[in-house]
Amino acid sequence: MKRLNWITRVKCLIFLSILLVPGCAILNQPPATEIPAAELRCEDYPRLIDGNMGTSSILKVKGSIEKEYRDAFIRPPRYQDSIQGTNKVRALIQLNSRKYVTYIEIHPVSNIPSLTVETAIVEVVQGQGDPFTRIPDNRRAKSENASVIRVNIEREVLFLRLTVSSERDRAKSTREPSTDKIKIPFKDIVIREIKFYGK
């Protein structure tokens, strides 16, 4: 009986050490620190990564929804939607050199219904394929009322591409009197800052 208790105690100690050693290693890892804005570059939207929360970037969305009658003889009339252009806008951010990025924080001003984050570790050259890999963590990432979006990256990055979807701007919709066609533009996306954190 005493022998059984001794074996059980040894097994418990081994089990606890297996649990505690990785946990302690994780706790001893240094926390992620912010990558300085001087190490980031965004040609199209430089204020996106300027390190100043007092500035904002307006990402122009070049698209609209057109609603027109599908069948003029049906009452009430039914409209058919078609997208002209796109409801998405992209921002390409480059780091000075390849760095391990733990996560990014997106600080929006406007609502963001959905976004996609992709990264590349090689130089992006037009006409030579798409070297980007999607980050799976952001499939349901969205922001309402300017809530911060955090996306885990957990990999080396040289380029990061952010693709943001936009909402319809119903307040700016127009109607053509002759055809009754309705045009609804998409809202531009306003982002205060994108912060990078790494090791």
XYZ file of C-alpha atoms in Angstrom:
199
model
C 0.000 0.000 0.000
C 2.875 2.360 0.940
C 4.638 1.439 -2.311
C 1.483 2.335 -4.286
C 1.251 5.731 -2.585
C 4.922 6.423 -3.350
C 4.416 5.565 -7.056
C 1.305 7.747 -7.201
C 3.225 10.672 -5.667
C 6.048 10.302 -8.203
C 3.553 10.229 -11.070
C 1.849 13.362 -9.713
C 5.199 15.168 -9.456
C 6.124 14.211 -13.028
C 2.719 15.327 -14.290
C 2.960 18.688 -12.467
C 6.477 19.300 -13.779
C 5.272 18.632 -17.338
C 2.543 21.231 -16.831
C 4.608 23.848 -14.998
C 7.836 23.935 -17.040
C 6.239 25.157 -20.334
C 4.028 27.543 -18.347
C 7.040 29.086 -16.627
C 8.843 29.372 -19.965
C 5.872 31.283 -21.416
C 5.740 33.571 -18.366
C 9.482 34.283 -18.608
C 9.268 35.383 -22.262
C 9.585 39.156 -22.679
C 6.313 40.916 -23.531
C 5.777 42.247 -27.050
C 6.895 45.858 -27.474
C 5.692 48.456 -29.951
C 7.697 48.676 -33.168
C 8.584 52.382 -33.647
C 6.800 54.297 -36.402
C 10.222 55.187 -37.877
C 10.598 51.506 -38.863
C 7.316 51.455 -40.836
C 6.415 52.907 -44.230
C 3.106 53.314 -46.081
C 3.371 55.288 -49.320
C -0.355 55.740 -49.971
C -1.397 56.502 -46.379
C 1.635 57.768 -44.385
C -0.513 58.969 -41.467
C -1.687 55.403 -40.912
C 1.601 54.517 -39.216
C 3.024 57.921 -38.187
C 2.793 57.166 -34.452
C 0.459 60.124 -33.870
C -3.008 59.229 -32.577
C -4.098 62.812 -33.311
C -3.942 62.258 -37.096
C -6.142 60.057 -39.299
C -5.994 58.520 -42.747
C -8.988 58.501 -45.066
C -8.979 55.379 -47.221
C -11.062 56.276 -50.291
C -13.458 53.556 -51.434
C -14.069 53.741 -55.191
C -17.348 51.964 -55.579
C -21.110 52.127 -55.228
C -24.263 50.045 -55.309
C -26.724 50.570 -58.160
C -30.314 49.515 -57.576
C -32.632 49.315 -60.580
C -35.917 47.652 -61.456
C -35.594 44.005 -62.355
C -39.102 43.871 -63.819
C -41.027 47.085 -64.382
C -44.387 45.234 -64.494
C -44.165 43.807 -60.954
C -45.838 45.825 -58.225
C -44.396 46.748 -55.822
C -41.260 47.099 -57.950
C -38.303 44.853 -57.166
C -34.819 46.238 -57.285
C -31.691 44.396 -58.338
C -28.376 45.365 -56.713
C -25.117 45.527 -58.612
C -21.737 46.689 -57.346
C -19.954 49.251 -59.488
C -16.254 49.310 -58.659
C -15.498 47.790 -55.249
C -16.498 48.085 -51.612
C -12.938 47.325 -50.460
C -9.826 49.435 -50.016
C -6.221 48.329 -49.391
C -3.261 49.694 -47.490
C 0.258 48.290 -47.950
C 2.692 48.753 -45.052
C 6.402 47.923 -45.276
C 8.825 47.364 -42.408
C 12.450 48.537 -42.742
C 13.595 44.930 -42.395
C 12.075 41.528 -41.645
C 10.810 41.462 -38.082
C 8.836 39.041 -35.952
C 5.455 40.703 -35.445
C 3.399 39.345 -32.559
C 0.222 41.326 -33.263
C -1.124 44.581 -34.686
C -3.721 47.000 -33.324
C -6.002 48.880 -35.709
C -7.494 52.077 -34.247
C -10.425 53.018 -36.529
C -12.633 56.093 -36.467
C -15.340 54.673 -38.741
C -17.111 51.317 -38.530
C -15.308 48.408 -40.182
C -17.664 45.543 -41.097
C -14.800 43.174 -41.986
C -11.107 43.126 -42.818
C -8.370 40.838 -44.086
C -4.707 40.932 -43.070
C -2.010 39.352 -45.244
C 1.770 39.296 -44.859
C 4.813 38.711 -47.053
C 8.483 38.154 -46.184
C 9.863 38.958 -49.651
C 9.926 42.117 -51.740
C 6.618 42.796 -53.507
C 7.249 43.167 -57.260
C 4.389 43.926 -59.637
C 3.822 41.268 -62.275
C 5.721 38.566 -60.358
C 2.887 36.831 -58.528
C 1.356 37.492 -55.142
C 3.706 36.568 -52.257
C 1.134 37.306 -49.535
C -0.226 34.789 -47.021
C -3.507 35.418 -45.218
C -3.601 35.626 -41.437
C -6.429 33.282 -40.364
C -7.063 35.136 -37.062
C -8.960 38.031 -38.699
C -11.854 36.273 -40.448
C -14.463 37.786 -38.139
C -12.563 40.921 -37.130
C -14.723 44.023 -37.249
C -15.154 47.298 -35.409
C -18.211 49.242 -34.305
C -18.118 52.603 -32.524
C -14.350 52.932 -33.064
C -13.442 49.832 -31.040
C -9.820 48.727 -31.456
C -9.193 45.600 -33.540
C -6.309 43.346 -32.486
C -5.037 40.784 -34.985
C -2.484 38.138 -33.944
C 0.288 37.831 -36.539
C 2.895 35.568 -34.848
C 5.356 35.462 -37.766
C 8.145 37.321 -39.541
C 6.914 40.190 -41.699
C 8.414 42.489 -44.309
C 5.132 43.643 -45.881
C 1.638 43.725 -44.381
C -1.446 44.244 -46.550
C -4.709 45.346 -44.943
C -7.936 44.998 -46.957
C -10.960 46.681 -45.382
C -14.598 46.333 -46.454
C -16.909 49.336 -46.335
C -20.587 49.990 -45.578
C -23.182 51.610 -47.812
C -23.551 55.353 -47.283
C -27.346 55.544 -47.504
C -27.355 59.220 -46.514
C -25.642 60.052 -49.845
C -27.860 57.915 -52.091
C -29.271 59.532 -55.248
C -32.155 58.630 -57.550
C -32.331 59.245 -61.305
C -35.820 60.643 -62.026
C -36.059 59.221 -65.553
C -35.101 55.613 -64.716
C -35.750 55.489 -60.959
C -32.277 53.973 -60.625
C -30.791 54.431 -57.125
C -27.059 54.887 -56.584
C -25.619 54.332 -53.090
C -21.909 55.070 -52.596
C -19.722 53.219 -50.091
C -18.370 55.070 -47.076
C -14.690 55.950 -46.959
C -12.759 54.242 -44.157
C -11.084 56.452 -41.555
C -8.315 54.912 -39.441
C -6.424 56.788 -36.773
C -3.417 54.460 -36.491
C -2.111 50.930 -37.026
C 0.344 49.871 -34.334
C 2.778 46.974 -34.680
C 4.042 44.941 -31.721
C 6.871 42.455 -31.878
C 9.845 40.845 -30.151
